Coordinates of N, CA and C in Angstrom, one line a residue:
M1 N -0.9 -17.9 -77.8 CA -1.1 -18.2 -76.3 C -2.5 -17.2 -75.9
N2 N -3.2 -17.6 -74.8 CA -4.6 -17.1 -74.6 C -4.0 -16.8 -72.9
L3 N -3.7 -15.7 -72.4 CA -3.5 -15.3 -70.9 C -4.2 -14.3 -70.5
L4 N -4.5 -14.3 -69.1 CA -5.1 -13.3 -68.5 C -4.3 -13.2 -67.1
L5 N -3.2 -12.2 -66.9 CA -2.6 -11.9 -65.7 C -2.8 -11.0 -64.9
L6 N -3.6 -11.2 -63.8 CA -3.9 -10.0 -63.1 C -2.8 -9.9 -61.7
S7 N -2.8 -8.5 -61.5 CA -2.1 -7.8 -60.4 C -2.8 -8.5 -59.2
N8 N -3.9 -8.6 -58.8 CA -4.5 -9.2 -57.7 C -6.1 -9.5 -57.9
S9 N -6.4 -10.4 -56.6 CA -7.6 -11.2 -56.6 C -9.0 -10.5 -56.1
S10 N -8.8 -9.7 -55.1 CA -9.6 -9.0 -54.2 C -9.6 -7.5 -54.2
S11 N -11.0 -7.2 -54.2 CA -10.8 -5.5 -54.4 C -12.4 -5.5 -53.0
D12 N -12.5 -4.1 -53.1 CA -13.9 -3.9 -52.5 C -15.0 -4.4 -53.0
A13 N -14.8 -4.7 -54.2 CA -16.2 -5.4 -54.9 C -16.2 -6.9 -54.5
G14 N -15.2 -7.5 -53.9 CA -15.5 -8.9 -53.5 C -14.2 -9.6 -54.1
Y15 N -14.1 -11.0 -54.3 CA -13.1 -11.8 -54.6 C -13.2 -12.0 -56.1
L16 N -12.4 -11.4 -56.9 CA -12.3 -11.7 -58.4 C -13.5 -11.1 -59.3
V17 N -14.0 -10.0 -58.4 CA -15.3 -9.6 -59.0 C -14.7 -8.4 -60.3
H18 N -14.0 -7.7 -59.9 CA -13.4 -6.6 -60.5 C -12.7 -7.3 -62.0
A19 N -12.4 -8.6 -61.8 CA -11.9 -9.1 -63.0 C -12.7 -10.0 -63.8
L20 N -14.1 -10.0 -63.4 CA -15.1 -11.0 -64.1 C -15.1 -10.8 -65.9
P21 N -15.3 -9.3 -66.0 CA -15.4 -9.1 -67.4 C -14.2 -9.6 -68.3
D22 N -13.2 -9.4 -67.8 CA -11.9 -9.8 -68.7 C -11.9 -11.4 -68.4
I23 N -12.3 -12.0 -67.4 CA -12.2 -13.5 -67.4 C -13.1 -14.3 -68.4
R24 N -14.6 -13.8 -68.6 CA -15.3 -13.9 -69.2 C -14.8 -14.0 -70.7
E25 N -14.2 -12.5 -70.9 CA -13.7 -12.5 -72.3 C -12.7 -13.7 -72.5
L26 N -12.0 -13.8 -71.7 CA -10.5 -15.3 -72.0 C -11.3 -16.3 -72.2
I27 N -12.3 -16.8 -71.7 CA -13.0 -18.2 -71.9 C -14.1 -18.0 -72.9
A28 N -14.2 -16.9 -73.3 CA -15.5 -16.9 -74.6 C -15.7 -17.8 -75.3
S29 N -14.6 -18.7 -75.9 CA -14.4 -19.7 -77.0 C -14.7 -21.1 -76.2
L30 N -14.7 -20.9 -75.0 CA -15.1 -22.5 -74.4 C -16.2 -22.6 -74.2
P31 N -16.5 -24.1 -74.3 CA -18.3 -24.6 -74.0 C -18.6 -24.4 -72.6
Q32 N -19.6 -24.7 -72.4 CA -20.3 -24.7 -70.9 C -19.5 -25.9 -70.3
G33 N -19.2 -25.7 -69.1 CA -18.8 -26.7 -68.8 C -17.5 -27.1 -68.8
A34 N -16.5 -26.4 -69.6 CA -15.1 -26.8 -69.9 C -14.2 -27.1 -68.3
P35 N -13.4 -28.0 -68.8 CA -12.6 -28.3 -67.8 C -11.6 -27.4 -67.4
A36 N -11.6 -26.9 -66.1 CA -10.6 -25.9 -65.6 C -9.7 -26.6 -64.2
V37 N -8.7 -26.6 -64.3 CA -7.8 -27.0 -63.4 C -7.3 -25.7 -62.7
F38 N -7.4 -25.7 -61.1 CA -6.9 -24.6 -60.2 C -5.6 -25.2 -59.6
V39 N -4.9 -24.2 -59.6 CA -3.5 -24.7 -59.0 C -3.4 -23.8 -57.6
P40 N -3.5 -24.5 -56.5 CA -3.7 -23.7 -55.4 C -2.3 -23.4 -54.5
Y41 N -1.2 -24.0 -55.3 CA -0.2 -24.3 -54.1 C 0.4 -23.3 -53.6
A42 N 0.0 -22.0 -54.2 CA 0.8 -20.5 -53.7 C 0.2 -20.3 -52.1
G43 N -0.9 -21.0 -51.9 CA -1.5 -20.9 -50.7 C -0.9 -21.6 -49.3
V44 N -0.5 -21.0 -48.4 CA 0.5 -21.6 -47.3 C -0.2 -21.6 -46.1
T45 N -0.7 -20.2 -45.6 CA -1.8 -20.5 -44.4 C -3.4 -20.8 -44.9
R46 N -3.5 -20.7 -45.9 CA -4.7 -21.0 -46.7 C -4.7 -22.2 -47.2
D47 N -5.7 -23.3 -46.3 CA -6.0 -24.4 -46.6 C -6.4 -24.6 -48.3
W48 N -5.7 -25.7 -49.0 CA -6.2 -25.8 -50.4 C -7.5 -26.1 -50.8
D49 N -8.2 -26.8 -50.1 CA -9.7 -27.2 -50.5 C -10.5 -25.8 -50.3
D50 N -10.0 -25.2 -49.2 CA -10.8 -23.5 -48.8 C -10.6 -22.9 -50.2
Y51 N -9.5 -23.0 -50.3 CA -8.8 -22.0 -51.6 C -9.5 -22.5 -52.8
T52 N -9.6 -23.5 -53.1 CA -10.4 -24.1 -54.5 C -11.9 -23.8 -54.4
A53 N -12.3 -24.0 -53.2 CA -13.7 -23.5 -53.1 C -14.2 -22.2 -53.3
L54 N -13.2 -21.7 -52.6 CA -13.3 -19.6 -52.8 C -13.3 -19.6 -54.4
V55 N -12.2 -19.8 -55.2 CA -12.4 -19.8 -56.5 C -13.1 -20.5 -57.4
A56 N -13.9 -21.8 -56.8 CA -14.8 -22.3 -57.6 C -16.1 -21.3 -57.4
S57 N -16.4 -20.8 -56.2 CA -17.9 -19.9 -56.1 C -17.7 -18.6 -56.8
A58 N -16.4 -18.3 -56.6 CA -16.1 -16.7 -57.1 C -16.2 -16.8 -58.9
L59 N -16.2 -18.0 -59.6 CA -16.3 -18.3 -60.8 C -17.4 -19.1 -61.3
A60 N -18.3 -19.5 -60.4 CA -19.5 -20.2 -60.5 C -20.3 -19.5 -61.7
D61 N -20.6 -18.6 -62.1 CA -21.5 -18.1 -63.2 C -20.5 -17.9 -64.6
T62 N -19.4 -18.4 -64.8 CA -18.4 -18.7 -65.7 C -19.2 -20.1 -66.5
G63 N -19.8 -21.0 -65.5 CA -19.9 -22.3 -66.2 C -18.7 -23.2 -66.2
L64 N -17.4 -22.7 -65.4 CA -16.2 -23.6 -66.0 C -16.2 -24.7 -64.7
D65 N -15.9 -25.9 -64.9 CA -16.1 -27.0 -64.1 C -14.6 -27.1 -63.7
I66 N -14.3 -26.4 -62.0 CA -13.2 -26.3 -61.6 C -12.8 -27.5 -60.7
Q67 N -11.5 -28.0 -60.9 CA -11.3 -28.9 -60.0 C -9.7 -28.3 -59.4
G68 N -9.6 -28.8 -57.9 CA -8.5 -28.5 -57.4 C -7.2 -29.5 -57.8
L69 N -6.1 -29.0 -58.4 CA -4.9 -29.7 -58.7 C -4.3 -30.8 -57.8
H70 N -4.6 -30.3 -56.5 CA -4.1 -30.9 -55.3 C -5.0 -32.6 -55.0
R71 N -6.3 -32.3 -55.7 CA -7.3 -33.4 -55.5 C -7.1 -34.5 -56.5
A72 N -6.8 -34.0 -57.7 CA -6.4 -35.0 -58.8 C -5.7 -36.3 -58.5
E73 N -6.1 -37.5 -58.9 CA -5.5 -38.7 -58.9 C -4.3 -38.7 -59.8
D74 N -4.4 -38.1 -60.9 CA -3.1 -38.0 -61.9 C -3.0 -36.3 -62.2
P75 N -2.3 -35.7 -61.5 CA -2.2 -34.0 -61.7 C -1.8 -34.1 -63.3
A76 N -0.8 -34.8 -63.7 CA -0.4 -34.4 -65.0 C -1.2 -34.6 -65.8
A77 N -2.5 -35.7 -66.1 CA -3.2 -35.8 -66.7 C -4.7 -34.9 -66.7
A78 N -4.6 -34.4 -65.5 CA -5.6 -33.2 -65.4 C -5.5 -32.0 -66.0
L79 N -4.0 -31.8 -66.1 CA -3.6 -30.5 -66.4 C -3.6 -30.6 -68.4
E80 N -3.3 -32.0 -68.6 CA -3.5 -32.5 -69.8 C -4.9 -32.2 -70.6
G81 N -5.8 -32.5 -69.9 CA -7.2 -32.3 -70.4 C -8.0 -31.2 -69.9
A82 N -7.1 -29.9 -69.4 CA -7.7 -28.8 -68.8 C -7.9 -28.1 -70.1
A83 N -9.1 -27.1 -70.1 CA -9.2 -26.3 -71.3 C -8.5 -24.7 -70.8
I84 N -8.6 -24.6 -69.4 CA -8.0 -23.2 -68.7 C -7.3 -23.9 -67.6
I85 N -6.0 -23.3 -67.4 CA -5.4 -23.6 -66.2 C -5.3 -22.0 -65.4
I86 N -5.7 -22.4 -64.1 CA -6.0 -21.1 -63.1 C -5.0 -21.2 -62.2
V87 N -4.1 -20.0 -62.0 CA -3.2 -20.4 -60.8 C -3.3 -19.2 -60.0
G88 N -3.5 -19.7 -58.6 CA -3.8 -18.5 -57.4 C -2.6 -17.8 -56.9
G89 N -2.9 -16.7 -56.1 CA -1.8 -16.2 -55.8 C -1.5 -16.5 -54.6
G90 N -0.7 -16.3 -53.4 CA 0.0 -16.6 -52.1 C 1.5 -16.4 -52.4
N91 N 2.2 -17.5 -52.1 CA 3.4 -17.2 -51.7 C 4.3 -17.8 -53.4
T92 N 4.8 -17.2 -54.0 CA 5.4 -17.5 -55.2 C 6.5 -18.6 -55.0
F93 N 7.0 -18.8 -54.0 CA 8.0 -19.7 -53.6 C 7.8 -20.8 -53.6
N94 N 6.6 -20.9 -52.7 CA 5.9 -22.4 -52.4 C 5.2 -23.0 -53.6
L95 N 4.5 -21.9 -54.5 CA 4.1 -22.1 -56.0 C 5.2 -23.0 -56.9
L96 N 5.9 -22.4 -57.0 CA 7.0 -22.9 -58.1 C 7.4 -24.3 -57.4
G97 N 8.1 -24.2 -56.1 CA 8.7 -25.4 -55.8 C 7.8 -26.7 -55.6
Q98 N 6.4 -26.3 -55.1 CA 5.5 -27.5 -55.4 C 5.4 -27.9 -56.8
L99 N 5.2 -27.2 -57.5 CA 5.2 -27.5 -59.3 C 6.5 -28.3 -59.6
R100 N 7.5 -27.7 -59.1 CA 8.9 -28.3 -59.8 C 8.8 -29.8 -58.9
R101 N 8.7 -30.0 -57.7 CA 8.7 -31.2 -56.9 C 8.1 -32.5 -57.8
L102 N 6.9 -31.8 -58.6 CA 5.6 -32.9 -58.7 C 6.0 -32.9 -60.4
G103 N 7.0 -32.4 -60.8 CA 7.2 -32.6 -62.4 C 6.3 -31.9 -63.2
L104 N 5.5 -30.5 -62.7 CA 4.4 -30.4 -63.3 C 4.5 -29.1 -64.0
L105 N 5.7 -28.2 -64.0 CA 6.0 -27.2 -64.2 C 6.2 -27.1 -65.9
E106 N 6.8 -28.0 -66.3 CA 7.1 -28.4 -67.7 C 5.8 -28.6 -68.4
V107 N 4.9 -29.4 -67.7 CA 3.5 -29.5 -68.3 C 2.5 -28.6 -68.4
V108 N 2.6 -27.5 -67.5 CA 1.9 -26.5 -67.5 C 2.3 -25.5 -68.8
A109 N 3.5 -25.4 -68.7 CA 4.1 -24.4 -69.8 C 3.8 -25.1 -71.3
R110 N 3.7 -26.3 -71.5 CA 3.7 -26.9 -72.8 C 1.9 -26.8 -73.3
R111 N 1.1 -27.2 -71.9 CA -0.3 -26.7 -72.3 C -0.8 -25.5 -72.7
V112 N -0.1 -24.6 -72.0 CA -0.3 -23.3 -72.3 C -0.2 -22.8 -73.9
R113 N 1.4 -23.5 -74.1 CA 1.7 -23.3 -75.3 C 0.9 -23.9 -76.7
E114 N 0.3 -24.9 -76.4 CA -0.3 -25.6 -77.2 C -2.1 -25.1 -77.3
G115 N -2.4 -24.4 -76.2 CA -3.5 -23.5 -76.4 C -4.6 -23.7 -75.3
A116 N -4.2 -24.1 -74.2 CA -4.9 -24.1 -73.1 C -4.7 -22.6 -72.4
A117 N -6.1 -22.0 -72.1 CA -6.1 -20.8 -71.6 C -5.3 -20.8 -70.0
Y118 N -4.8 -19.7 -69.8 CA -4.2 -19.3 -68.6 C -4.6 -18.2 -68.1
L119 N -5.0 -18.4 -66.7 CA -5.5 -17.5 -65.7 C -4.9 -17.4 -64.5
G120 N -4.3 -16.2 -63.9 CA -3.3 -15.9 -63.0 C -3.3 -14.8 -62.4
W121 N -3.1 -14.9 -61.2 CA -3.0 -13.7 -60.3 C -1.8 -13.6 -59.1
S122 N -1.4 -12.5 -59.1 CA -0.4 -12.1 -57.9 C 0.8 -13.4 -58.6
A123 N 0.8 -14.1 -57.4 CA 1.9 -15.6 -57.3 C 1.9 -15.9 -58.8
G124 N 0.5 -16.1 -59.4 CA 0.3 -17.1 -60.6 C 0.7 -16.1 -61.8
S125 N 0.6 -14.8 -61.6 CA 1.2 -13.9 -62.7 C 2.7 -14.1 -62.8
N126 N 3.3 -13.9 -61.4 CA 4.9 -14.1 -61.5 C 5.2 -15.4 -62.1
L127 N 4.5 -16.6 -62.2 CA 4.8 -17.9 -62.5 C 5.1 -17.7 -64.0
S128 N 4.3 -17.1 -64.7 CA 4.2 -16.7 -66.2 C 5.5 -16.2 -66.8
C129 N 6.5 -15.5 -65.8 CA 7.4 -14.8 -66.2 C 8.8 -15.9 -66.5
P130 N 9.7 -15.6 -67.0 CA 11.0 -16.1 -66.9 C 11.5 -16.6 -65.8
S131 N 11.3 -15.8 -64.9 CA 11.7 -16.3 -63.3 C 10.8 -15.7 -62.6
I132 N 10.9 -15.9 -61.3 CA 10.1 -15.4 -60.1 C 10.8 -14.3 -59.6
C133 N 12.0 -13.8 -60.1 CA 12.8 -13.0 -59.5 C 12.2 -11.6 -59.1
T134 N 11.0 -11.4 -59.5 CA 10.5 -10.0 -59.2 C 9.1 -10.2 -58.6
T135 N 8.9 -11.4 -57.5 CA 8.1 -11.5 -56.8 C 8.3 -10.6 -55.6
N136 N 7.3 -10.2 -55.0 CA 7.4 -9.4 -53.8 C 7.1 -10.2 -52.5
D137 N 7.3 -11.6 -52.7 CA 7.3 -12.4 -51.4 C 8.6 -12.8 -50.9
M138 N 8.3 -13.4 -49.8 CA 9.6 -13.9 -49.0 C 9.9 -15.3 -49.1
P139 N 11.2 -15.5 -49.4 CA 11.7 -16.6 -50.0 C 11.6 -18.0 -48.4
I140 N 10.2 -18.3 -48.2 CA 10.0 -19.2 -47.2 C 10.2 -20.8 -47.4
T141 N 10.7 -21.0 -48.8 CA 11.0 -22.3 -49.0 C 11.9 -22.4 -50.4
D142 N 12.6 -23.1 -50.4 CA 13.7 -23.2 -51.7 C 13.1 -24.2 -52.5
P143 N 12.7 -23.1 -53.8 CA 12.0 -23.7 -55.2 C 13.1 -24.7 -55.9
Q144 N 14.4 -24.5 -55.6 CA 15.4 -25.3 -56.5 C 15.6 -24.7 -57.8
G145 N 15.7 -23.3 -57.9 CA 15.8 -22.7 -58.9 C 14.6 -21.7 -58.9
F146 N 14.7 -20.6 -59.7 CA 14.2 -19.4 -59.7 C 13.4 -19.4 -61.1
D147 N 13.8 -20.2 -62.3 CA 13.4 -20.1 -63.5 C 11.8 -20.5 -63.3
A148 N 10.8 -20.0 -64.2 CA 9.5 -20.4 -64.1 C 8.9 -20.6 -65.3
L149 N 7.6 -20.6 -65.8 CA 7.3 -20.9 -67.0 C 7.8 -20.3 -68.4
G150 N 8.2 -19.0 -68.1 CA 8.7 -18.8 -69.3 C 7.7 -18.0 -70.3
L151 N 6.5 -18.1 -70.3 CA 5.4 -17.7 -71.2 C 5.6 -16.3 -71.6
L152 N 6.0 -15.5 -70.6 CA 6.4 -14.2 -71.2 C 7.8 -13.8 -71.4
S153 N 8.6 -13.0 -72.1 CA 9.9 -12.8 -72.2 C 10.4 -11.7 -71.5
F154 N 9.3 -11.3 -70.6 CA 9.9 -10.3 -69.7 C 9.3 -10.5 -68.1
Q155 N 9.4 -9.8 -67.3 CA 9.2 -10.0 -65.6 C 7.9 -9.0 -65.4
I156 N 7.0 -9.5 -64.5 CA 6.0 -8.7 -64.0 C 6.2 -8.5 -62.8
N157 N 6.1 -7.2 -62.2 CA 6.1 -7.0 -60.4 C 4.7 -6.6 -60.3
P158 N 3.7 -7.7 -59.6 CA 2.4 -7.5 -59.0 C 2.3 -6.6 -58.3
H159 N 1.2 -6.1 -57.8 CA 0.7 -5.4 -56.7 C 1.6 -4.3 -56.7
Y160 N 2.3 -3.7 -58.0 CA 3.3 -2.8 -57.9 C 2.5 -1.3 -57.7
T161 N 3.3 -0.4 -56.6 CA 3.1 0.5 -55.9 C 4.5 1.2 -55.6
N162 N 4.4 2.7 -55.7 CA 6.1 2.9 -55.2 C 5.7 4.0 -54.1
A163 N 4.4 3.7 -53.5 CA 4.3 4.7 -52.0 C 5.6 4.3 -50.9
H164 N 5.4 5.5 -50.2 CA 6.8 5.5 -49.4 C 6.0 6.3 -48.1
P165 N 5.6 5.3 -47.1 CA 5.0 6.1 -45.9 C 5.9 6.9 -45.1
P166 N 5.5 8.1 -44.5 CA 6.5 9.0 -43.8 C 7.0 8.5 -42.8
G167 N 8.3 8.3 -42.7 CA 9.1 7.5 -41.5 C 9.7 6.5 -41.8
H168 N 9.1 5.7 -43.1 CA 9.6 4.5 -43.3 C 10.9 4.5 -44.1
R169 N 12.0 3.7 -43.8 CA 13.5 4.1 -44.1 C 13.8 3.3 -45.0
G170 N 13.1 1.9 -45.4 CA 13.2 0.9 -46.4 C 13.3 1.5 -47.9
E171 N 13.4 0.7 -48.6 CA 13.5 0.9 -50.3 C 12.1 0.9 -50.8
T172 N 11.9 2.1 -51.6 CA 10.6 1.7 -52.2 C 10.5 0.8 -53.3
R173 N 9.4 0.2 -53.9 CA 9.4 -0.6 -55.0 C 10.5 -0.1 -56.2
A174 N 10.2 0.6 -56.5 CA 11.0 1.2 -57.8 C 12.2 0.8 -57.8
Q175 N 13.0 1.5 -56.0 CA 14.5 0.9 -55.9 C 14.6 -0.3 -55.8
R176 N 13.8 -1.1 -55.3 CA 14.2 -2.5 -55.5 C 14.2 -3.7 -56.8
L177 N 13.3 -2.6 -57.8 CA 13.3 -3.2 -59.0 C 14.2 -2.6 -59.7
A178 N 15.1 -1.5 -59.3 CA 16.3 -1.0 -60.0 C 17.7 -1.9 -59.3
E179 N 17.6 -2.4 -58.3 CA 18.6 -3.5 -58.0 C 18.5 -4.8 -58.9
F180 N 17.4 -5.1 -59.3 CA 17.1 -6.2 -60.1 C 17.8 -5.8 -61.6
C181 N 17.3 -4.6 -62.2 CA 17.7 -4.2 -63.1 C 19.1 -4.2 -63.6
T182 N 19.9 -3.7 -62.3 CA 21.2 -3.1 -62.5 C 21.8 -4.9 -62.8
L183 N 21.5 -5.6 -62.1 CA 22.3 -7.1 -62.1 C 21.4 -7.8 -63.4
N184 N 20.4 -7.6 -63.7 CA 20.1 -8.0 -65.0 C 19.3 -7.0 -66.1
P185 N 20.6 -6.3 -66.6 CA 20.2 -5.0 -67.3 C 19.4 -5.5 -68.7
R186 N 19.4 -6.7 -69.5 CA 18.6 -7.0 -70.6 C 17.3 -7.5 -70.3
M187 N 16.6 -7.8 -69.2 CA 15.7 -8.0 -68.8 C 14.3 -7.0 -68.2
P188 N 13.6 -6.6 -68.9 CA 12.6 -5.7 -68.9 C 11.6 -6.3 -67.6
V189 N 11.1 -5.4 -67.0 CA 10.1 -5.6 -65.7 C 9.1 -4.7 -65.6
L190 N 8.0 -5.0 -66.0 CA 6.8 -4.4 -65.8 C 5.7 -4.3 -64.5
G191 N 5.9 -2.9 -64.0 CA 5.1 -3.0 -62.6 C 3.5 -2.9 -62.6
L192 N 3.2 -3.8 -62.3 CA 1.2 -4.0 -62.5 C 0.6 -3.4 -61.5
P193 N 0.2 -2.1 -61.6 CA -0.6 -1.7 -60.2 C -1.8 -2.7 -59.7
E194 N -2.3 -2.1 -58.8 CA -3.7 -3.0 -58.4 C -4.8 -2.7 -59.0
G195 N -5.7 -3.9 -59.4 CA -6.5 -3.5 -60.5 C -6.3 -3.6 -62.0
S196 N -5.0 -3.9 -62.0 CA -4.4 -4.0 -63.5 C -4.3 -5.3 -63.9
A197 N -4.3 -5.6 -65.2 CA -3.7 -6.8 -66.0 C -3.4 -6.8 -67.3
L198 N -2.6 -7.9 -67.4 CA -2.3 -8.1 -68.8 C -3.0 -9.2 -69.4
R199 N -3.5 -8.8 -71.0 CA -4.2 -9.3 -71.6 C -3.3 -10.2 -72.8
V200 N -2.9 -11.2 -73.0 CA -2.0 -11.9 -74.1 C -3.1 -12.7 -74.9
R201 N -2.9 -12.3 -76.4 CA -3.5 -13.0 -77.4 C -2.4 -13.2 -78.2
G202 N -1.9 -14.4 -78.3 CA -1.1 -15.0 -79.4 C 0.1 -13.7 -79.2
N203 N 0.8 -12.8 -80.4 CA 1.9 -11.7 -79.8 C 1.6 -10.7 -79.6
R204 N 0.1 -10.3 -79.2 CA -0.4 -9.0 -78.7 C -0.5 -8.9 -77.1
I205 N 0.2 -8.0 -76.7 CA -0.4 -7.8 -75.2 C -1.0 -6.5 -74.9
D206 N -1.8 -6.5 -74.0 CA -2.7 -5.2 -73.6 C -2.9 -4.9 -72.2
L207 N -2.6 -3.9 -71.9 CA -2.6 -3.5 -70.2 C -4.3 -3.1 -70.1
V208 N -4.5 -3.9 -69.1 CA -6.1 -4.0 -68.9 C -6.4 -3.1 -67.5
G209 N -7.3 -2.4 -67.4 CA -7.6 -1.4 -66.2 C -7.4 0.0 -66.4
A210 N -7.4 0.8 -65.3 CA -7.7 2.2 -65.3 C -6.2 2.8 -65.1
H211 N -5.0 1.9 -64.5 CA -3.7 2.6 -64.2 C -2.7 2.6 -65.5
D212 N -2.0 3.5 -65.3 CA -0.5 3.1 -65.7 C 0.3 2.3 -65.4
A213 N 1.3 1.9 -66.1 CA 2.1 1.0 -65.7 C 3.9 1.3 -66.3
P214 N 4.8 1.1 -65.4 CA 6.1 1.6 -65.8 C 6.7 0.5 -65.7
L215 N 7.6 0.7 -67.0 CA 8.7 -0.7 -67.6 C 10.0 0.0 -67.3
F216 N 10.5 -1.1 -66.3 CA 11.8 -0.8 -65.7 C 13.0 -1.7 -66.6
R217 N 14.4 -1.0 -67.1 CA 15.0 -1.7 -68.1 C 16.3 -1.3 -67.8
G218 N 17.3 -1.9 -67.3 CA 18.5 -1.5 -66.8 C 18.6 -0.1 -65.9
S219 N 19.3 0.6 -66.7 CA 19.5 2.2 -66.0 C 18.7 3.3 -66.7
E220 N 17.8 2.8 -67.6 CA 17.1 3.7 -68.4 C 16.0 4.2 -67.4
E221 N 15.4 5.4 -67.8 CA 14.3 6.1 -67.0 C 13.1 5.0 -67.3
P222 N 12.2 4.7 -66.3 CA 11.4 3.9 -66.3 C 10.1 4.5 -67.8
R223 N 9.9 3.8 -68.5 CA 8.9 3.9 -69.5 C 7.5 3.6 -69.0
V224 N 6.7 4.4 -69.5 CA 5.2 4.4 -68.8 C 4.3 4.1 -69.8
F225 N 3.5 2.9 -69.6 CA 2.5 2.5 -70.5 C 1.4 3.0 -70.2
R226 N 0.1 3.4 -70.7 CA -0.9 3.9 -70.6 C -2.0 2.4 -71.2
P227 N -3.2 2.3 -70.7 CA -3.9 1.2 -70.7 C -4.2 0.9 -72.2
G228 N -4.1 -0.1 -72.8 CA -4.2 -0.5 -74.2 C -2.6 -1.3 -74.6
P229 N -2.5 -1.3 -76.0 CA -1.3 -2.1 -76.1 C -0.1 -2.0 -75.6
V230 N 0.6 -2.8 -75.6 CA 1.8 -2.8 -75.0 C 3.1 -3.7 -75.6
E231 N 4.0 -2.7 -76.0 CA 5.2 -3.4 -76.8 C 6.4 -3.2 -76.1
I232 N 6.9 -4.4 -75.5 CA 8.1 -4.5 -74.8 C 9.3 -4.5 -75.6
P233 N 10.1 -4.3 -75.7 CA 11.5 -4.2 -76.5 C 12.3 -5.4 -76.1
A234 N 12.8 -5.9 -77.2 CA 13.5 -7.0 -77.1 C 15.0 -6.6 -76.3

C-alpha cells in the first residue's frame, strides 16, 4: 500500500503547505493529470464544494485532477478510476457514516489495497485504522458501527498532545487513551503530534516530521518512537 497519513492539514505556513514535500513524494510515480478523488464527508459546518475547492487550490501545483466525490454521478466508479483517494479532516463520525450509508467504505479499502494511493489527514487518518475509536471528535451522528477501513493494524490518535492547562480538571489525552487501552489491551495506539505524519510503503512505516510519537498499549508504559522507521508490535 501507498499511504500518507497526516495529523493535521493547516499550519502557520498555510493549508497543507507543511505536507507538500511528502505529498509530492507520495504521488511521484503518478502521471501529470492523474485522477484524484477527494472525500469531503468529514466536513459538517464546511460546505463540501468549498472544501473541495480549498484542497484543489492547495494541491494545484501537484498536477492532480481533483474531483469531489459528492459531485460524482457514480461515486463507486469515481473511486474505481482514482489513482489517489484523498480524505479530509473534520468529524470522523460523519465521514464514516456517510461512506457506510453510500456503500463506499469497502470500495475505498479495496482500491487502496489494489494500489491506489491514499492521502488522509485528521479524520481521514483515523479512517485508515481498524476503527475510529481513537478519534478526538464528538459522536454527532451514528455511523452504524465504528469499524473503519482497516488499512493499518493499529490505531492513530491525530493532533496528539498531552498538554494540561492550569485549572483544567478534565482528563489529559494520555489518560483518555489509557481508557481505550484498558478495554482494548491488544490494540496499540500511536499518538501522532501536530506536524507529524505516517508514511506507509508496503510493509514499511515511517514517522515523518520533527516530533516523537508515543505508542500506547494495554497497561504498558508508552513506547516513544523518534522520526524514522516505526515497528508496531503485533
